[in-house]
Each structure stands twice: as C-alpha cells, then as structure tokens.
CSV table of C-alpha atoms in Angstrom, one decimal:
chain,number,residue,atom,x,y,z
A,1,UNK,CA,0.0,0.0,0.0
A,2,UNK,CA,2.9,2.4,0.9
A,3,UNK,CA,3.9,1.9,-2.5
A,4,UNK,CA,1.4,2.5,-4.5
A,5,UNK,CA,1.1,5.7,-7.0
A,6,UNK,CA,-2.9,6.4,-5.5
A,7,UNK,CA,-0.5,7.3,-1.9
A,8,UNK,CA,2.6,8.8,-3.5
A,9,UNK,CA,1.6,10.9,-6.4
A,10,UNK,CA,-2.6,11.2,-6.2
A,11,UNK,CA,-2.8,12.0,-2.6
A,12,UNK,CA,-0.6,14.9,-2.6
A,13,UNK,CA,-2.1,15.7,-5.8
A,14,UNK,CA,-5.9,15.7,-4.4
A,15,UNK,CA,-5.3,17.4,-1.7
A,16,UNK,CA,-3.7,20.6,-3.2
A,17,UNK,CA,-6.8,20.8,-5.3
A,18,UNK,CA,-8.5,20.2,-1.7
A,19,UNK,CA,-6.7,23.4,-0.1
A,20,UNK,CA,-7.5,25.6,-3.4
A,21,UNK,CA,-11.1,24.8,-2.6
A,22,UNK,CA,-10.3,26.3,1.1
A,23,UNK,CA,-8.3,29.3,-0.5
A,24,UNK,CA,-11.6,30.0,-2.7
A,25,UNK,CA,-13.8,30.4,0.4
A,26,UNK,CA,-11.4,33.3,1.7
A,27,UNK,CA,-11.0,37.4,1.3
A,28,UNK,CA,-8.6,39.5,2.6
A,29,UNK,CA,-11.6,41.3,4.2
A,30,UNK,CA,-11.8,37.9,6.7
A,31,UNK,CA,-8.4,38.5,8.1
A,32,UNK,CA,-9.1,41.8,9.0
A,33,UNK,CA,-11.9,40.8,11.1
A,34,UNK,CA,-9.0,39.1,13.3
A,35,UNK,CA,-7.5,41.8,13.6
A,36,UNK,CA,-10.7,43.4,15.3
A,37,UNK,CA,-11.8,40.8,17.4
A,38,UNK,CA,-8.7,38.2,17.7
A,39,UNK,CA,-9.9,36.6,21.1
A,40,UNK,CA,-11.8,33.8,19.1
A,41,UNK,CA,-8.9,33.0,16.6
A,42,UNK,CA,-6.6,32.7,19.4
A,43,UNK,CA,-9.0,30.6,21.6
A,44,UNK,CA,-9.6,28.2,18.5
A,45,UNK,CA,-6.0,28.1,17.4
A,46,UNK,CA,-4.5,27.0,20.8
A,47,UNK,CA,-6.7,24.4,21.1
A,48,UNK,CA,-6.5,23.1,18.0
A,49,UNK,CA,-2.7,23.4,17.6
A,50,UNK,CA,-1.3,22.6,21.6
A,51,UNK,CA,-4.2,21.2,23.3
A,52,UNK,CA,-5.2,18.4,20.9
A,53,UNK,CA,-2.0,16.9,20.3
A,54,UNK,CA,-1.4,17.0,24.3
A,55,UNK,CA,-4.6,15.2,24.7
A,56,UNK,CA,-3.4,12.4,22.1
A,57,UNK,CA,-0.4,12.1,24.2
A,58,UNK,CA,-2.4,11.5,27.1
A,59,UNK,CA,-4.6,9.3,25.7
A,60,UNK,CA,-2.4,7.1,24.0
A,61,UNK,CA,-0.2,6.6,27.4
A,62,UNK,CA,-3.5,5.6,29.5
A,63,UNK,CA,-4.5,3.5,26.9
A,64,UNK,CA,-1.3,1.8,26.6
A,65,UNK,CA,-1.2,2.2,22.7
A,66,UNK,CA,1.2,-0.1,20.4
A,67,UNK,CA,4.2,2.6,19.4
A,68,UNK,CA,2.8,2.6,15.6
A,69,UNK,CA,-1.3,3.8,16.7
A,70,UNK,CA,0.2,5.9,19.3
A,71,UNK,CA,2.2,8.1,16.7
A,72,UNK,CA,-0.7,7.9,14.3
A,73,UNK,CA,-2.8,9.1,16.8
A,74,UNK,CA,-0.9,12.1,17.7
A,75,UNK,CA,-0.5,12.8,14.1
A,76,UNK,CA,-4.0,12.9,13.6
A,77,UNK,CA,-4.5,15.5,16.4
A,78,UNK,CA,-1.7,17.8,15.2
A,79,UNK,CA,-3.4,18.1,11.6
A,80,UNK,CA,-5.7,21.1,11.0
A,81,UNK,CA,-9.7,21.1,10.5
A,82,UNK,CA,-11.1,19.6,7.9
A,83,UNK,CA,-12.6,20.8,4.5
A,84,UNK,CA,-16.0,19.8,5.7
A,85,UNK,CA,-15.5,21.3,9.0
A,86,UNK,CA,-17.2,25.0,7.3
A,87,UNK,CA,-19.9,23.1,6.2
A,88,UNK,CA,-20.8,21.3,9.4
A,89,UNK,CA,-20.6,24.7,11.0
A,90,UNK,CA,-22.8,26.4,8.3
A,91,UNK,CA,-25.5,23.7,8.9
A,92,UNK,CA,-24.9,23.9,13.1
A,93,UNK,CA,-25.5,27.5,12.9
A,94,UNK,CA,-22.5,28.3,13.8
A,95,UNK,CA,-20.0,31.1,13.1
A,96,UNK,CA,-18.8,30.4,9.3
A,97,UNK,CA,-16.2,33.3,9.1
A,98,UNK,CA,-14.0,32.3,12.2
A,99,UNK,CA,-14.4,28.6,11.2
A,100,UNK,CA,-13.2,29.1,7.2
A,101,UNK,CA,-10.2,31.6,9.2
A,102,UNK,CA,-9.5,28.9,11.9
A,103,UNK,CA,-9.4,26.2,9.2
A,104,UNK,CA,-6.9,28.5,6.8
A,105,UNK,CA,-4.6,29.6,10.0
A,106,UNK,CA,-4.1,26.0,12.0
A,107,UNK,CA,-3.6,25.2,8.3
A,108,UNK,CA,-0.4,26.8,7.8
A,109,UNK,CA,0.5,27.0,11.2
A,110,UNK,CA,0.8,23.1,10.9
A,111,UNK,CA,3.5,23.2,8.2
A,112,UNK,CA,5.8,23.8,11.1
A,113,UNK,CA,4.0,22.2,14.5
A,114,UNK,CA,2.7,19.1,12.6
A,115,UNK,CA,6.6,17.7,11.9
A,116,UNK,CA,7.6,18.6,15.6
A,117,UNK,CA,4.7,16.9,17.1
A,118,UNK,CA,4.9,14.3,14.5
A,119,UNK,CA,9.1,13.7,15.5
A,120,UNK,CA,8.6,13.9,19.3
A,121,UNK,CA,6.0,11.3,19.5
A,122,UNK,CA,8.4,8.8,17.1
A,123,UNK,CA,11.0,9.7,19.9
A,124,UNK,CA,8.7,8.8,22.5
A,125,UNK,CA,6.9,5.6,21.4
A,126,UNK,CA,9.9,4.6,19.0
A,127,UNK,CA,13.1,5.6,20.8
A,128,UNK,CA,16.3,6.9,19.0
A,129,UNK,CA,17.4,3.2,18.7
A,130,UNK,CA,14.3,2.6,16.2
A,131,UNK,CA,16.1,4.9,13.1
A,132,UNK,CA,12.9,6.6,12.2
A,133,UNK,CA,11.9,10.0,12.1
A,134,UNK,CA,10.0,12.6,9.9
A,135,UNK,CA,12.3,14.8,7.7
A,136,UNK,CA,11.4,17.7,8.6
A,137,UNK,CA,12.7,20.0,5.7
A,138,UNK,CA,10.8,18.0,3.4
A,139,UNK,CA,7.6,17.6,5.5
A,140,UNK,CA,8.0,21.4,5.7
A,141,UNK,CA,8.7,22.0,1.7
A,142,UNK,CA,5.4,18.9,1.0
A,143,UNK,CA,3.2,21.3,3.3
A,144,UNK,CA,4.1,24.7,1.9
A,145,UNK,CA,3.4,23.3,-1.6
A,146,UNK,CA,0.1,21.2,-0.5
A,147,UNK,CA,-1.2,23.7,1.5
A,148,UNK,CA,-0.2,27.2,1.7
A,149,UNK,CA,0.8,27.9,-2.2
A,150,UNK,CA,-2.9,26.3,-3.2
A,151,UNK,CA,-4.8,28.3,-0.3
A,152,UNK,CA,-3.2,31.6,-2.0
A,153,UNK,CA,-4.1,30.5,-5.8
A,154,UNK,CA,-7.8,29.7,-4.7
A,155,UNK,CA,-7.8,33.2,-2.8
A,156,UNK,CA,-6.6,35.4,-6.4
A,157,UNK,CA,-9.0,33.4,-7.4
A,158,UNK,CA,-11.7,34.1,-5.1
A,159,UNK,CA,-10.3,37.9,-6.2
A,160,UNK,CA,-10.4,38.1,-9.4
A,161,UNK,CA,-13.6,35.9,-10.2
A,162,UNK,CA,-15.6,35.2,-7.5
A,163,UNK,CA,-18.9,33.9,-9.5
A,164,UNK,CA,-16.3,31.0,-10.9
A,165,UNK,CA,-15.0,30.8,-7.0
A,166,UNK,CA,-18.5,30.6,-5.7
A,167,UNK,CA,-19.0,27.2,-8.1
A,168,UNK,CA,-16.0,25.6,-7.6
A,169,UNK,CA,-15.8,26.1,-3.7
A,170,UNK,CA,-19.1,23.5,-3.9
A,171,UNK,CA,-17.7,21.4,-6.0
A,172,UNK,CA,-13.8,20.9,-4.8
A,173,UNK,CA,-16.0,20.2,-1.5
A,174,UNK,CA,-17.7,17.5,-2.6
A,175,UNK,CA,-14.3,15.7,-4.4
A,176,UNK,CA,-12.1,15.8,-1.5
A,177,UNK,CA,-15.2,14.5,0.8
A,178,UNK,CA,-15.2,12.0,-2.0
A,179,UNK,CA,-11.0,11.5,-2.2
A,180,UNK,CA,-11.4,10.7,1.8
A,181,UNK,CA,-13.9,8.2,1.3
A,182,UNK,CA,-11.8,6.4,-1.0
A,183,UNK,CA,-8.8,6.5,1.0
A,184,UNK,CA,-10.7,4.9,4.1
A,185,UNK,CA,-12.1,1.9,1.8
A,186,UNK,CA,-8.4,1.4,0.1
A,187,UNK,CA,-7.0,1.3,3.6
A,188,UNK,CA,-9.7,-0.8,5.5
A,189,UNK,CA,-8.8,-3.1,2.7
A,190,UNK,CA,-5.2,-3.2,3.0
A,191,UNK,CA,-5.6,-3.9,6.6
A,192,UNK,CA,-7.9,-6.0,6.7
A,193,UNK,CA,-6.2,-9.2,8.1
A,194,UNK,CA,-5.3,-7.0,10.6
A,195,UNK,CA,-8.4,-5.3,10.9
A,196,UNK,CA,-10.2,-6.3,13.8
A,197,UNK,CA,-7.3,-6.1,15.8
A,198,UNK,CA,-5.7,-2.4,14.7
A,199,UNK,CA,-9.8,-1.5,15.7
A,200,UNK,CA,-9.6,-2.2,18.6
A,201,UNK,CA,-6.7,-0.6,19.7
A,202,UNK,CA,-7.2,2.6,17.8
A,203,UNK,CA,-11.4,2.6,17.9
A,204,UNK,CA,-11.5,3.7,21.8
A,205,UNK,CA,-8.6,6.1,21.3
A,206,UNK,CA,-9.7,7.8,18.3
A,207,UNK,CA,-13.5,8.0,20.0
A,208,UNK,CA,-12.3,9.5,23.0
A,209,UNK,CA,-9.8,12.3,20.9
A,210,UNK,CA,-12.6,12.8,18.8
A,211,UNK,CA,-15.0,13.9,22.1
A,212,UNK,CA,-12.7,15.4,24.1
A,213,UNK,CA,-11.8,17.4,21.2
A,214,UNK,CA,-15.4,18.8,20.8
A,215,UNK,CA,-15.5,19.1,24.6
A,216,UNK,CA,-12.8,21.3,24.9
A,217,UNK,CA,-13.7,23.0,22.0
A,218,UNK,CA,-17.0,24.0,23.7
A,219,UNK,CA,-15.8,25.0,27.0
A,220,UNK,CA,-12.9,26.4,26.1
A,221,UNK,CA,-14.8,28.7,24.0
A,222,UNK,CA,-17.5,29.6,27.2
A,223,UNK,CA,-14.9,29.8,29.6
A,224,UNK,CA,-13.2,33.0,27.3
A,225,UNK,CA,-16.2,34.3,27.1
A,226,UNK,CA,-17.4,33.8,23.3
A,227,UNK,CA,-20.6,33.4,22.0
A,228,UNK,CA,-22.6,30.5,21.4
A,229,UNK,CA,-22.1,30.5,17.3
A,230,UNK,CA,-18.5,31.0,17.7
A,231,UNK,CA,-18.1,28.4,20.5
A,232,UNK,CA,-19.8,25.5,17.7
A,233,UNK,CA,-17.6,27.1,15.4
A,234,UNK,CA,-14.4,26.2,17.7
A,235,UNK,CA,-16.0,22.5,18.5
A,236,UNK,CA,-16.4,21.7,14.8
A,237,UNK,CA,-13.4,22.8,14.1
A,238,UNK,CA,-11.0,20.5,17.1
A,239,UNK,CA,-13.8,17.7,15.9
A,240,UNK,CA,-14.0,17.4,12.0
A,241,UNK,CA,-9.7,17.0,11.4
A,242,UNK,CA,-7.9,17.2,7.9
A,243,UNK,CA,-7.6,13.0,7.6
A,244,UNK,CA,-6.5,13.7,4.2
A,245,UNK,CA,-3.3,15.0,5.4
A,246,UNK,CA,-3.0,12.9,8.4
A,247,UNK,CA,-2.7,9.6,5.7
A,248,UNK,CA,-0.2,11.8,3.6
A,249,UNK,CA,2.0,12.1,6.5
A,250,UNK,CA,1.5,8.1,7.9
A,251,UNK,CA,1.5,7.0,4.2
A,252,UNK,CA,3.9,9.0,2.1
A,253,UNK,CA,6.5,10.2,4.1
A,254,UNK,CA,6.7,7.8,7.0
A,255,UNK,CA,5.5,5.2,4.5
A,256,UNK,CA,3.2,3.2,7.5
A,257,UNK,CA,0.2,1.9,7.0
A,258,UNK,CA,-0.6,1.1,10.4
A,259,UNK,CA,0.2,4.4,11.9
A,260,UNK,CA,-3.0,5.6,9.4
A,261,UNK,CA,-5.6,3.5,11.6
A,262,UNK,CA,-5.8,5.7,13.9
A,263,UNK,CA,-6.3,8.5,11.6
A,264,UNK,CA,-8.8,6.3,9.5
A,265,UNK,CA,-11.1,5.3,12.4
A,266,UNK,CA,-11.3,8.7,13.6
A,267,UNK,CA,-12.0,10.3,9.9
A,268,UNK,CA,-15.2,7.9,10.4
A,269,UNK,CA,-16.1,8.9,14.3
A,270,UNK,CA,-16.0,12.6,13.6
A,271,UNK,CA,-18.4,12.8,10.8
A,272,UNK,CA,-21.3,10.9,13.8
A,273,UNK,CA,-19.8,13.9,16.4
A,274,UNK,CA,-20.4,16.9,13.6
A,275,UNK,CA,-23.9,15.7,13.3
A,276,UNK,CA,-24.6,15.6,16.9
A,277,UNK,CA,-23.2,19.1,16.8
A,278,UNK,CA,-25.6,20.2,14.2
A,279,UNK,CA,-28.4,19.3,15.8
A,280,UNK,CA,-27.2,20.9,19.1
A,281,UNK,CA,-26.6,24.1,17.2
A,282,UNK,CA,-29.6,24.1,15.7
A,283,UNK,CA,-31.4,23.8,18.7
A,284,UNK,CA,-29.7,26.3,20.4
A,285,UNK,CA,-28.8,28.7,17.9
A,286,UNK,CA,-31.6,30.7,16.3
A,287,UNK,CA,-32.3,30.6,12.9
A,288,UNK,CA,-30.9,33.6,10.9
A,289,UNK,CA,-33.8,35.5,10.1
C-alpha cells in the first residue's frame, strides 16, 4: 500500500486541489476581522494546535497504545480542521467566518507544528534506537506546496472571479469528501487481516480524541467568554480534522500503513460527532432570520 502511486503521487495531488477549494472560500476582508476581534482566533488556534496533540499524548499513554497507533494518533491530532468542517458549521449555525479563518490559519501553522509533534511522539513511542523520524525539511517543503501555495491560488481566485469561486468552492468540496472516502475503503482493505485487531486498539482512542476534542472546544470557548455561534464554530473545528493530510503524512512520508488507523477510524467517528453538533446548534442557535 505504501507503495502505490494512489498514496505517492494522487494523494498529494488531491489534496492541493482540496486546499485551493479552502483558498476559494477566503478574502482579505476575513483576516481583518482578526485583527478586530482576535480573542476567538486565538482561543480556537490553541486548542486546535497545543491542546489536541497533548490530549493524544495522554490518551495514547493511558490506553497503553502499540508505538505505531500511538504516533498515528498524535498525528491525527496535530493536523488542522477539515474541509468539511465549514460546512458542518454552516449547517450547526454556527460562526462560518471564524471557522473558514481557523481552518486557513491552523492550516499553515501546521507546516511547522505538525513535523515537531509528529518527530517527538516517534521519539517517545519509538526511541532513538528505532532509526525513524519525519524529515522535517521536506515535510515542511510537502506542506508549503500542498497547503499554503494552493490556499493563496484559490484566494486570487476568489479575487479576481468570484462567480467561478463561488462554483468551484461546492464542488472541490464534494471531491475531496469523496477522495477521503476512498482513502478509508483502500485502507480498511489493506488492513484487513489485521483489521479487527488495529480497531480495537485505535477505535476507543480515536473516540475519546474525537469527544474530548469537541468538549474542549465547547468549554474552552465559554470559559473566554465567546458566543454560542463562535463556541460551535471552535468545537467543529477541534472535531472534524484534515484526515487527508493525516494519511499523507503516515502513508507518504513515513510510509506506515498502520500508523493511518488511527487516523482512519477517527475520519469515520467525527463525521457521527459533527452531526450531533448540528443538531445541538440548531437547537440552540436561532435561525438567521
């Protein structure tokens, strides 16, 4: 599986096109609205950067993880919302702005965090003796081209021609929830003699990531003081994770299928939690009128 040209040349390839699509969502007229009111985008980008990978750390260690799930679990934390994540916020009522902003910023902050929390947890699980690690200068290079070179093309575009942005945003949307899908089936598939075993290692781990996540997301968010729209927006956003690049990393670089388990399991689990938090948000949140 490690091998194969759907990992090494069409997943870094689908997920650019996956990042234009976030680009295309974006003005420069959002990131002044951080500038106004930053409390939220701080709030959201703590958690989502230092607080979820910490958690996987703890998680992993009270579970007693094998080494391989434990670093796959920690990379899945590290990795940035989702592409979906907007949507599931749009439909939850909650604050679309600061979720497209916290998506776009944990995005590139990750080019550098994601490789150090990424090489820690190999040190920790593997030990220096083991000969493994992320490179970092390429993992860094991979993530500037994958992720913040196509968020700035879909943004000129979003600039230039934002009727054509408006019907591609719906429509890059839909492929990469479509390029995930297909990942988790290949995967599942290549595993699958190992299956039941792998799930039941990384199932309770990635399940309790995935609610913490949306737990600290929500009280977090209360605790500082921020609204009810922008606290679902903050909750979606530590709950519905970037998979996509979680496999890149496991698959392509470290070249590990089994350290993408945990990343595949919880690419299934947070799709149940983002409903939950629709219908939460649409209970408490009242329709725009």
């Amino acid at each position: 599986m490690e091998s194969s040209p759907l990992i090494s040349i069409g997943l870094p390839i689908s997920l650019f096109i996956i990042m234009v699509g976030i680009g295309l969502t974006l003005t420069l007229r959002d990131f002044g609205q951080v500038t106004r009111n930053p409390r939220s985008i701080v709030v959201g980008t703590i958690a989502q950067i230092l607080l979820m990978p910490l958690v996987a750390f703890a998680i992993a260690g009270t579970l007693g993880l094998a080494p391989a799930l434990a670093v796959g679990l920690v990379i899945i934390a590290a990795c940035p919302g989702g592409t979906t994540s907007n949507l599931f916020v749009l439909l939850a009522r909650g604050h679309i702005a600061l979720s497209i902003l916290l998506t776009v910023s944990a995005s590139l902050i990750t080019i550098v965090t994601l490789p150090f929390f990424t090489n820690y947890a190999l040190q920790m699980y593997f030990g220096e003796a083991a000969n493994i690690s992320l490179p970092v200068g390429k993992t860094i290079a991979m993530l500037v081209v994958i992720v913040l070179l196509p968020v700035s093309i879909g943004m000129i575009i979003r600039t230039r021609a934002p009727a054509t942005a408006q019907k591609a945003e719906g429509i890059v949307s839909i492929f990469g929830g479509i390029v995930l899908l297909l990942l988790i089936i290949a995967l599942l598939w290549g595993s699958r003699e190992r299956l039941p075993e792998l799930l039941s290692q990384a199932g309770p781990a990635a399940f309790l990531l995935n609610l913490i996540g949306v737990a600290i997301g929500l009280g977090v968010s209360r605790l500082a003081g921020l609204s009810q729209r922008e606290s679902l927006a903050i909750a979606v956003e530590l709950g519905i994770k970037n998979g996509t690049i979680a496999l890149m990393v496991a698959l392509t670089l470290l070249e590990s299928s089994e350290m993408s388990i945990p990343a595949v399991v919880y690419s299934v689990l947070m799709y149940g939690f983002g409903c939950i938090l629709i219908a939460m948000g649409r209970r408490l949140v009242p329709a725009p009128q």
